[in-house]
Coordinates of C-alpha atoms in Angstrom, one line a residue:
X1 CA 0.0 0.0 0.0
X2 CA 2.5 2.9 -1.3
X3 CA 1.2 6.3 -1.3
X4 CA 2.6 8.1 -4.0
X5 CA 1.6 11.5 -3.1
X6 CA -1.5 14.3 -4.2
X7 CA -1.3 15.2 -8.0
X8 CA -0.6 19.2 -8.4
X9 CA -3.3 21.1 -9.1
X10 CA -2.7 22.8 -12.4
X11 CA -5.5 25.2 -12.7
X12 CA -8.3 26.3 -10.5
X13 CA -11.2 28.3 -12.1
X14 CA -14.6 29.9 -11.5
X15 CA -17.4 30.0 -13.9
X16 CA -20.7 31.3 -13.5
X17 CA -23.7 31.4 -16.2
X18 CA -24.8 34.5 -17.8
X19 CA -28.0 35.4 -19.1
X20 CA -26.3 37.4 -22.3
X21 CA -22.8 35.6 -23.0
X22 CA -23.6 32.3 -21.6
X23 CA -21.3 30.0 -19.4
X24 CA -17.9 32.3 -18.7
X25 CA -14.9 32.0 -16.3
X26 CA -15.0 35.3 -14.1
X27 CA -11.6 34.2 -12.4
X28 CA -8.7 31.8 -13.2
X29 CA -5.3 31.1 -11.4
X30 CA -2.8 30.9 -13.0
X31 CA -3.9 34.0 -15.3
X32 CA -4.8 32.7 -18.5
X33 CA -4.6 28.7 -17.9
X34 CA -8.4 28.4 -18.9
X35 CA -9.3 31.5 -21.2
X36 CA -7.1 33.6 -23.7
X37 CA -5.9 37.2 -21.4
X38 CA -3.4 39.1 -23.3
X39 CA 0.5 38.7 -23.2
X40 CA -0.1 35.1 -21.9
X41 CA 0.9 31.2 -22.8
X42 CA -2.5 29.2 -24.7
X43 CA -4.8 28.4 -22.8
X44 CA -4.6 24.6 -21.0
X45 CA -7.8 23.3 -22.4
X46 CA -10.4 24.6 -24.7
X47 CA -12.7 26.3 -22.6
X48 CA -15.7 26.8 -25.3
X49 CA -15.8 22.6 -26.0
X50 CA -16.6 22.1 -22.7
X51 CA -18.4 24.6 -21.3
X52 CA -21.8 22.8 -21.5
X53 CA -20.5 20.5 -18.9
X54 CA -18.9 23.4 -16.6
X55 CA -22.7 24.8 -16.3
X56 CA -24.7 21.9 -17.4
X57 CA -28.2 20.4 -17.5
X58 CA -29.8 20.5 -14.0
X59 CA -29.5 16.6 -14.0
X60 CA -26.2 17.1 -12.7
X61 CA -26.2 20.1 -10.7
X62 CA -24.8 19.1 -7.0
X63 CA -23.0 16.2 -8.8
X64 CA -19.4 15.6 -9.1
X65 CA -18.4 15.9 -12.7
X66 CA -15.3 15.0 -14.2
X67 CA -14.7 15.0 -17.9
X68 CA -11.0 15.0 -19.8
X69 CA -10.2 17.5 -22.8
X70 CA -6.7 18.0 -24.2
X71 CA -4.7 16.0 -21.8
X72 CA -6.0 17.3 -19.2
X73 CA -9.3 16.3 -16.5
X74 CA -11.9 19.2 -14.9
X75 CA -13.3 18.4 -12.1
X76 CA -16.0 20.4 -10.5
X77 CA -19.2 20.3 -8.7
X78 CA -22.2 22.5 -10.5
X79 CA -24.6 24.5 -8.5
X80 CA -28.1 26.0 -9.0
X81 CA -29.6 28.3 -6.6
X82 CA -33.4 29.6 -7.2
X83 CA -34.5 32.5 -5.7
X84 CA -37.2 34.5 -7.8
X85 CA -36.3 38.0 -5.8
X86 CA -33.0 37.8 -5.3
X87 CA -32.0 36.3 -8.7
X88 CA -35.1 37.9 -10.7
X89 CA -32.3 39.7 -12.7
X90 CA -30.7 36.6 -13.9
X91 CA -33.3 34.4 -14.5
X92 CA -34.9 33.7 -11.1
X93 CA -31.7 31.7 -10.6
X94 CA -27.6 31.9 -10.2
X95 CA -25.6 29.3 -11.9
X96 CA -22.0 28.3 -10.8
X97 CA -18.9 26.0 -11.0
X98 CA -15.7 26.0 -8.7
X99 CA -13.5 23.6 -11.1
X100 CA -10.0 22.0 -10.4
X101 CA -7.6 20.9 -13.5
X102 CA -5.3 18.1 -13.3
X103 CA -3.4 15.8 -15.3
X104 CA -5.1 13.2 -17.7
X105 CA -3.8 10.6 -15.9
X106 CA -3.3 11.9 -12.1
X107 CA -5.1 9.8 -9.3
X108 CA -7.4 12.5 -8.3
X109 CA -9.8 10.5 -5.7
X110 CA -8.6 12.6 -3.0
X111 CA -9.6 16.0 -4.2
X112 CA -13.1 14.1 -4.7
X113 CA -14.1 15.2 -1.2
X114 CA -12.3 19.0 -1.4
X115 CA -14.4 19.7 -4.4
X116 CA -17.9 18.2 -3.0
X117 CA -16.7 20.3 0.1
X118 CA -15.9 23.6 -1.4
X119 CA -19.1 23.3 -3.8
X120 CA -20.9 23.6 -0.5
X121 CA -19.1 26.0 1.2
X122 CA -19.6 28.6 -1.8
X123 CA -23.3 27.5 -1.8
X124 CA -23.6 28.1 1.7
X125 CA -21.9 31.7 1.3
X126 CA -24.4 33.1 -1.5
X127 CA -27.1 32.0 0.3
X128 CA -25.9 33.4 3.4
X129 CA -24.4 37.0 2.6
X130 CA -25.0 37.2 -1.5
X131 CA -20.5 36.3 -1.6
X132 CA -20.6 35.1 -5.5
X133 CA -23.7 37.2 -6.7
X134 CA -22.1 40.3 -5.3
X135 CA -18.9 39.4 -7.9
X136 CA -20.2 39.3 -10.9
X137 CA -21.0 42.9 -11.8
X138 CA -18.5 44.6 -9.7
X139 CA -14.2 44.6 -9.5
X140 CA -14.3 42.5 -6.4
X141 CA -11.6 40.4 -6.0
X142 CA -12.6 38.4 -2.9
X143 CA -13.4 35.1 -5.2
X144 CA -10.3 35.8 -7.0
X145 CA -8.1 36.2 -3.7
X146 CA -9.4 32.7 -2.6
X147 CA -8.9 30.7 -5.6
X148 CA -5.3 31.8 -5.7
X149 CA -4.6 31.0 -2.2
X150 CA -6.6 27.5 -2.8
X151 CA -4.5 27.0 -5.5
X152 CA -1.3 27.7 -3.7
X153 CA -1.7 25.9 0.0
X154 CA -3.4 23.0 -1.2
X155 CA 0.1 22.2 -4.2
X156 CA 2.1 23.5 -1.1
X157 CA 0.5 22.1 1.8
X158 CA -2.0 20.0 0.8
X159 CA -4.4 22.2 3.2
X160 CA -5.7 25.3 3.5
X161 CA -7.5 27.8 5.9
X162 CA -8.9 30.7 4.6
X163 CA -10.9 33.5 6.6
X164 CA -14.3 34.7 4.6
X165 CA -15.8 37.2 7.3
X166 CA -15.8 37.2 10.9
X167 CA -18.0 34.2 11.2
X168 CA -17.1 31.7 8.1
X169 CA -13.7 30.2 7.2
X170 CA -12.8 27.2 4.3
X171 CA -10.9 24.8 6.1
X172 CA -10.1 22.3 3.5
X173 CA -7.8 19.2 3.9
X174 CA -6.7 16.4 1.6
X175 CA -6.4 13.2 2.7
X176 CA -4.9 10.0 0.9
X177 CA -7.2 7.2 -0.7
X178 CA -6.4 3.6 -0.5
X179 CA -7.8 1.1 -2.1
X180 CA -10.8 -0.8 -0.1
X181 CA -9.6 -3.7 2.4
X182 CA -10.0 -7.0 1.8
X183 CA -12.7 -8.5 3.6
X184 CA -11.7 -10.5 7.0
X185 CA -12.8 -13.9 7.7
X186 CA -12.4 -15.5 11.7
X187 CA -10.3 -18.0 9.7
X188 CA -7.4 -14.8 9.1
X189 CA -4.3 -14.2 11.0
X190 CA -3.7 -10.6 11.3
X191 CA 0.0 -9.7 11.2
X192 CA 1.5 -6.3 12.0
X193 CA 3.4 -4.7 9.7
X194 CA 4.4 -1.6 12.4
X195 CA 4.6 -1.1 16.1
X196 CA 0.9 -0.4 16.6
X197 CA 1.0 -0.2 20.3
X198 CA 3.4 2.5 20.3
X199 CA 1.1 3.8 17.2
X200 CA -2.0 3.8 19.9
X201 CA -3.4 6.7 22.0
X202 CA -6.1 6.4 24.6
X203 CA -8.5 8.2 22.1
X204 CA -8.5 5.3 19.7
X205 CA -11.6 3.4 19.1
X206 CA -12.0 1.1 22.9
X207 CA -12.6 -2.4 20.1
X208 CA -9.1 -1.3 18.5
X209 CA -7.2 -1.4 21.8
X210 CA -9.1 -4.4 23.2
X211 CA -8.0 -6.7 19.7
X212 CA -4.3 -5.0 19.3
X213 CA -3.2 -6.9 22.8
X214 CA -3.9 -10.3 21.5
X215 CA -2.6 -10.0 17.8
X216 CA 0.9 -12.2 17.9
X217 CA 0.7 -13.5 14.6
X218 CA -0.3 -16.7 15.8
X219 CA -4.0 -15.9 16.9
X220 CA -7.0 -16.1 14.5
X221 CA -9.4 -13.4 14.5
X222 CA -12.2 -15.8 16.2
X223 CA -9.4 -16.3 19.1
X224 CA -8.8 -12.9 19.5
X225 CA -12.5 -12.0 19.4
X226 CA -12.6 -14.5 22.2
X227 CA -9.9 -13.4 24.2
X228 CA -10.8 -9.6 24.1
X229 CA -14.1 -10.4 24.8
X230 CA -15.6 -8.5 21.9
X231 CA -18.1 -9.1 19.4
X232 CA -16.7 -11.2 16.4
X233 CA -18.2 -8.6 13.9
X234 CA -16.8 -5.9 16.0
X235 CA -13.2 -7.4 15.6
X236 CA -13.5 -8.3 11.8
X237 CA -14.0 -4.7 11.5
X238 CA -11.2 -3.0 13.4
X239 CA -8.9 -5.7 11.4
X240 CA -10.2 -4.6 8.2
X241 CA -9.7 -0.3 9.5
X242 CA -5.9 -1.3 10.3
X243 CA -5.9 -3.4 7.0
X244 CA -6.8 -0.3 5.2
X245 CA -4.6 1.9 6.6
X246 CA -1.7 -0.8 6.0
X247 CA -1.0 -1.2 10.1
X248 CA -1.5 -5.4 9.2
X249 CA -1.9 -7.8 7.1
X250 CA -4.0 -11.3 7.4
X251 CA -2.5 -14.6 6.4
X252 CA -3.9 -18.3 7.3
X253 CA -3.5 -20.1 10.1
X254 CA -0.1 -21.8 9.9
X255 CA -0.9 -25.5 10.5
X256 CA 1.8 -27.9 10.0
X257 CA -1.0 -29.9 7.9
X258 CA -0.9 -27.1 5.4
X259 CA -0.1 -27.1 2.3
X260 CA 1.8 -25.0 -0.2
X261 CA 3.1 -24.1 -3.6
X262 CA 5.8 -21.8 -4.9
X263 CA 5.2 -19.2 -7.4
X264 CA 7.2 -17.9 -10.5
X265 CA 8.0 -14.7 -8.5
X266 CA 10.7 -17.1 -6.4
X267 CA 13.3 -15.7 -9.1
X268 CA 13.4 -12.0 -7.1
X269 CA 15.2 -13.2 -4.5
X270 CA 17.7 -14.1 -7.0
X271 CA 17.7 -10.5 -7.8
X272 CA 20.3 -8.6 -5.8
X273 CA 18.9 -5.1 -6.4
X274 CA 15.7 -5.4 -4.5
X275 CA 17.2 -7.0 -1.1
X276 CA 14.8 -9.8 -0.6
X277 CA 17.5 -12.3 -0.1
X278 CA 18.7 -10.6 2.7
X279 CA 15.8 -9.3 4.1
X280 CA 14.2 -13.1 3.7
X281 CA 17.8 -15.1 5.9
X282 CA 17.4 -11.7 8.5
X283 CA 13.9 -12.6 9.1
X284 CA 13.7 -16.8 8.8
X285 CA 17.3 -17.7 10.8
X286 CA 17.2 -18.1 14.5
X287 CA 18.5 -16.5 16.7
X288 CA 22.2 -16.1 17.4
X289 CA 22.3 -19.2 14.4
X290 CA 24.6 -19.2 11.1
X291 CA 22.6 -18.1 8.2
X292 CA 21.8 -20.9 5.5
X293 CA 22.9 -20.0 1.9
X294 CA 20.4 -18.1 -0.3
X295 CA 20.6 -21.2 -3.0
X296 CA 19.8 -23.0 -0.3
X297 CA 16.4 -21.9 0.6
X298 CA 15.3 -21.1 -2.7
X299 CA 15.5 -25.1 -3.2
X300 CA 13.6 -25.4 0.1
X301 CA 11.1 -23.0 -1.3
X302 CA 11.0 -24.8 -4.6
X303 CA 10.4 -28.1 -2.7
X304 CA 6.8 -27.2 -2.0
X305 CA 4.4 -28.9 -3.9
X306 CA 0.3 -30.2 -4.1
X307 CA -0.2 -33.0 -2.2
X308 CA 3.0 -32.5 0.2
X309 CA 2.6 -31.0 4.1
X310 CA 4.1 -28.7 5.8
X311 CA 5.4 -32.1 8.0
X312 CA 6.1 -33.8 4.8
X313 CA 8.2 -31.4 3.7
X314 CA 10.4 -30.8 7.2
X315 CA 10.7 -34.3 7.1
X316 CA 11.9 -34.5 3.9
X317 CA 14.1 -31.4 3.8
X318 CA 15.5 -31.9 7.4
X319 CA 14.3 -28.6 8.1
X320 CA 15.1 -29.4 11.7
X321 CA 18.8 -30.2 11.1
X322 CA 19.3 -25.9 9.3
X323 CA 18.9 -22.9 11.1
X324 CA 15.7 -21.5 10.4
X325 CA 12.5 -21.1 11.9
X326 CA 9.6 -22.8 9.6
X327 CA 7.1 -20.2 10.5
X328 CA 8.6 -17.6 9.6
X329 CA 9.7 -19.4 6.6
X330 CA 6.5 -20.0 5.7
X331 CA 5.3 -16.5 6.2
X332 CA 8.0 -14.8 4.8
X333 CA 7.1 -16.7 1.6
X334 CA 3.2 -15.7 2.2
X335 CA 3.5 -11.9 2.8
X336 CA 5.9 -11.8 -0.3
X337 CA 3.8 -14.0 -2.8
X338 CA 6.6 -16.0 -3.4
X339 CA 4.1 -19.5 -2.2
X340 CA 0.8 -19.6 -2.2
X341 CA -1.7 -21.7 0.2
X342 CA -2.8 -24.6 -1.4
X343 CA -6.4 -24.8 0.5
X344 CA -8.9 -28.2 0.9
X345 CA -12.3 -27.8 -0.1
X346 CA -14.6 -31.4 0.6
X347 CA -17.3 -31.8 -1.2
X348 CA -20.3 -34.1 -0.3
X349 CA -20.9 -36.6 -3.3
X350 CA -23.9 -39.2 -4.1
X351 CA -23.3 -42.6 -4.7
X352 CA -25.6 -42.0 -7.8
X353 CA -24.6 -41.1 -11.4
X354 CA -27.2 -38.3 -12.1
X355 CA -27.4 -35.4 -9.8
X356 CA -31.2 -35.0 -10.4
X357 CA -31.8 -38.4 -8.7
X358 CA -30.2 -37.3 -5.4
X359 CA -29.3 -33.7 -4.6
X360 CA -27.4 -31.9 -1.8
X361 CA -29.4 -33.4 1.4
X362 CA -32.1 -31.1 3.6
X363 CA -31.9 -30.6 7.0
X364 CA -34.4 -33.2 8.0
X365 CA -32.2 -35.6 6.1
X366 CA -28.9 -34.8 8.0
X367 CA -29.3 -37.6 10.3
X368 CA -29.4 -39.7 7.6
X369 CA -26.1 -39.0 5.9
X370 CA -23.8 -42.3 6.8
X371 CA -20.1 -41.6 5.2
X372 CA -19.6 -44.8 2.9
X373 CA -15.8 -44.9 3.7
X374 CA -16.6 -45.3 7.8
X375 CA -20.0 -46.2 8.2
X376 CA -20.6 -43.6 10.5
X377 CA -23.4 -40.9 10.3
X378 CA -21.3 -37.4 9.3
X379 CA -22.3 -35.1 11.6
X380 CA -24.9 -32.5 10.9
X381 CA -23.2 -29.3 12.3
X382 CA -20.4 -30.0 9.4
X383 CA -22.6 -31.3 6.6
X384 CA -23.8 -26.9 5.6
X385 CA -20.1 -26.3 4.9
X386 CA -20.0 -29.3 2.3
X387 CA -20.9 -28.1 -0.3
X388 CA -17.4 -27.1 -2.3
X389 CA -17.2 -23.5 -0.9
X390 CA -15.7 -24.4 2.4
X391 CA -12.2 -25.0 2.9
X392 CA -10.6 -26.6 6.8
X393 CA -9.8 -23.5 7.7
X394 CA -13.0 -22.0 7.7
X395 CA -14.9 -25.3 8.6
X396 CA -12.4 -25.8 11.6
X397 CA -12.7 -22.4 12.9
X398 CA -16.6 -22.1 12.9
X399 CA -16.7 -25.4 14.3
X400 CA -13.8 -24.7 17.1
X401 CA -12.5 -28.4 16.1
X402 CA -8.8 -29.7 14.8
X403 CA -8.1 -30.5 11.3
X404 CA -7.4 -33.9 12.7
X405 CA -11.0 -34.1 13.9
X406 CA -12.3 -33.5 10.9
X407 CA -10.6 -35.8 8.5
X408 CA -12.2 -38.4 11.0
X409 CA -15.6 -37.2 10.6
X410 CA -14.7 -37.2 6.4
X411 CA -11.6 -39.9 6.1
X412 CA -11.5 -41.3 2.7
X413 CA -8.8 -43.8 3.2
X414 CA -10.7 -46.7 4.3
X415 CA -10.2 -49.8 1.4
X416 CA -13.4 -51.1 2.7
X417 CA -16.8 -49.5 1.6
X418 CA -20.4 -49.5 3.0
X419 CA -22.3 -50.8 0.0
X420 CA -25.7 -49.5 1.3
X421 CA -24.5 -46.2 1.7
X422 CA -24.7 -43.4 -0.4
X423 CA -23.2 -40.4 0.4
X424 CA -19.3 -39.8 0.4
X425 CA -16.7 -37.1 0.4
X426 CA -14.6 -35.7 -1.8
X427 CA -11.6 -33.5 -1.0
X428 CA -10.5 -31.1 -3.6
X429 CA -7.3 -29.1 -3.4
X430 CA -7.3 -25.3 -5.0

């Protein structure tokens, strides 16, 4: 989650709708950006094309508008006042536009809110003490004055405060916009990326310091629900406000039953420039221990495959005999997307060929559902999650039960078959 910064405003402009020469821009900053002024550069975008959009239709009026013209995007908020005394001079109504000008291509989602904002604030001045009527027909600069200090603390400063009268001020801020978090399971494992408790103040939100004390790592969010003594919901959601600000990120619950699979992206830590090699031994060796070669755990990596545990795999590799911490090995290789998790999904089958002669069982036919590979009815609090959209981690953590338990319940390795019976399970690996 990199922030790259606030694109620079390149233009700022007022227009306003008159009854005679139509939509025109009464003040611009810079001088001449939008319409032609003598002894200055062309204009940055051709003002006339778009000027049907700058005062438009009233289907849009109090509705952000952003259109692009010349390699360059407007932004602005259009407002219509009526007021059949005030305004019986121009049409029983005043027309107007505060716009903004950026690149084509800039990120502009955080001036969103500044424009909606100021749109309002404006509004909220001419209906209050006549501030943008009063401009039109007179050599007022007082619009003028604040669209030139918009346009330089907000490139500056990326703020602004700046004093109408004695009773109104624009206090405008910009804030960054990051992308919406993903959503968080009880299943997750948050992991902090920062210190947060040296991050937290006693005015945080109480359900935000409650969950922080119990986040290890290690701890599901179900857990930590549990041991904070909150409302699952309530935790889901203060993961999901520190996932979005980039204070964590959730991974699975590392199970030595897992399994795993390396991706293509295992070739950057081969690649010296980015420091992932050393960053990866720093973070995976234990303490006070001789670091393993960087060829060394790329073949470890590599080594991960479908149908191969996390046991399988220490067994195999003598993970025990090197210097490393599988955890963190296994994280490391998480958080970076050099593996993936390879999850188990079972899936409830019929004996029968056709699916329309015997469908996914009711609830009043739970009891009924006897495994064919143990003769045993399957319980009913596990037969809703088998259905193929269920992996363990999910089934085990609503059901507060071990992987182990629940291979028991499903176990396909028995040779020996109940013929009478006609349900089994299938376990499929994505």
């Amino acid at each position: 989650m990199d922030f790259q910064g606030f694109p620079r405003i390149h233009s700022i402009f007022y227009a306003v709708f008159d009854i005679i020469k139509g939509t025109i821009v009464k003040h611009q900053v810079p001088e001449g950006s939008i319409t032609q002024i003598e002894d200055t550069a062309k204009p940055l975008i051709d003002f006339e094309a778009i000027s049907e959009y700058i005062i438009p239709k009233r289907e849009l009026y109090k509705k952000l508008v952003t259109l692009c013209t010349n390699g360059y995007k407007v932004m602005g908020c259009p407002v219509i006042l009526l007021d059949h005394e005030k305004y019986k001079h121009y049409r029983n109504e005043f027309r107007f536009n505060v716009c903004f000008v950026f690149e084509q291509d800039a990120e502009t989602s955080s001036y969103e809110a500044v424009v909606r904002k100021l749109s309002r604030v404006f509004e909220g001045l001419e209906m209050e003490d006549s501030f943008l009527s009063r401009d039109i027909h007179t050599d007022s600069q007082t619009v003028q004055n604040v669209i030139e200090q918009l346009f330089e603390d907000l490139n500056s400063y990326c703020e602004c405060q700046i004093p109408i009268n004695t009773f109104n001020t624009i206090n405008l801020k910009l804030f960054p916009t990051y992308r919406n978090p993903c959503t968080v399971y009880d299943y997750h494992v948050p992991v902090c990326t920062v210190d947060i408790e040296k991050m937290m103040t006693l005015n945080w939100d109480i359900t935000v310091q409650k969950v922080i004390c119990y986040m290890n790592g290690v701890n599901h969010v179900k857990r930590i629900a549990e041991l904070s003594n909150v409302k699952s919901d309530w935790a889901k959601q203060s993961m999901e406000h520190l996932l979005y600000y980039g204070c964590i990120i959730v991974m699975d619950i590392f199970q030595y039953s897992n399994v795993y699979a390396v991706k293509p992206e295992i070739t950057r830590l081969f690649d010296l420039k980015t420091g992932l090699a050393q960053e990866c031994l720093a973070y995976i060796t234990l303490p006070n221990a001789q670091e393993v070669s960087i060829e060394r755990v790329v073949a470890l990596y590599c080594s991960l495959k479908y149908g191969f545990t996390v046991k399988d795999w220490m067994e195999e590799q003598l993970v025990h005999a090197l210097n490393i911490d599988e955890r963190r090995f296994i994280s490391f290789g998480v958080i970076k997307g050099l593996i993936y998790r390879v999850h188990k999904y079972p899936i409830l089958t019929s004996a029968h060929d056709t699916e329309s002669q015997m469908g996914f069982p009711t609830v009043d036919e739970y009891s009924k559902v006897i495994n064919k590979y143990t003769g045993v009815a399957i319980h009913p609090d596990i037969i809703p999650y088998l259905d193929g959209t269920h992996h363990y981690d999910e089934i085990c953590t609503e059901l507060e039960c071990s992987p182990e338990e629940l291979d028991e319940q499903l176990c396909i390795k028995y040779e020996e078959e109940v013929a009478w019976s006609q349900w089994s399970v299938q376990i499929i690996y994505r």
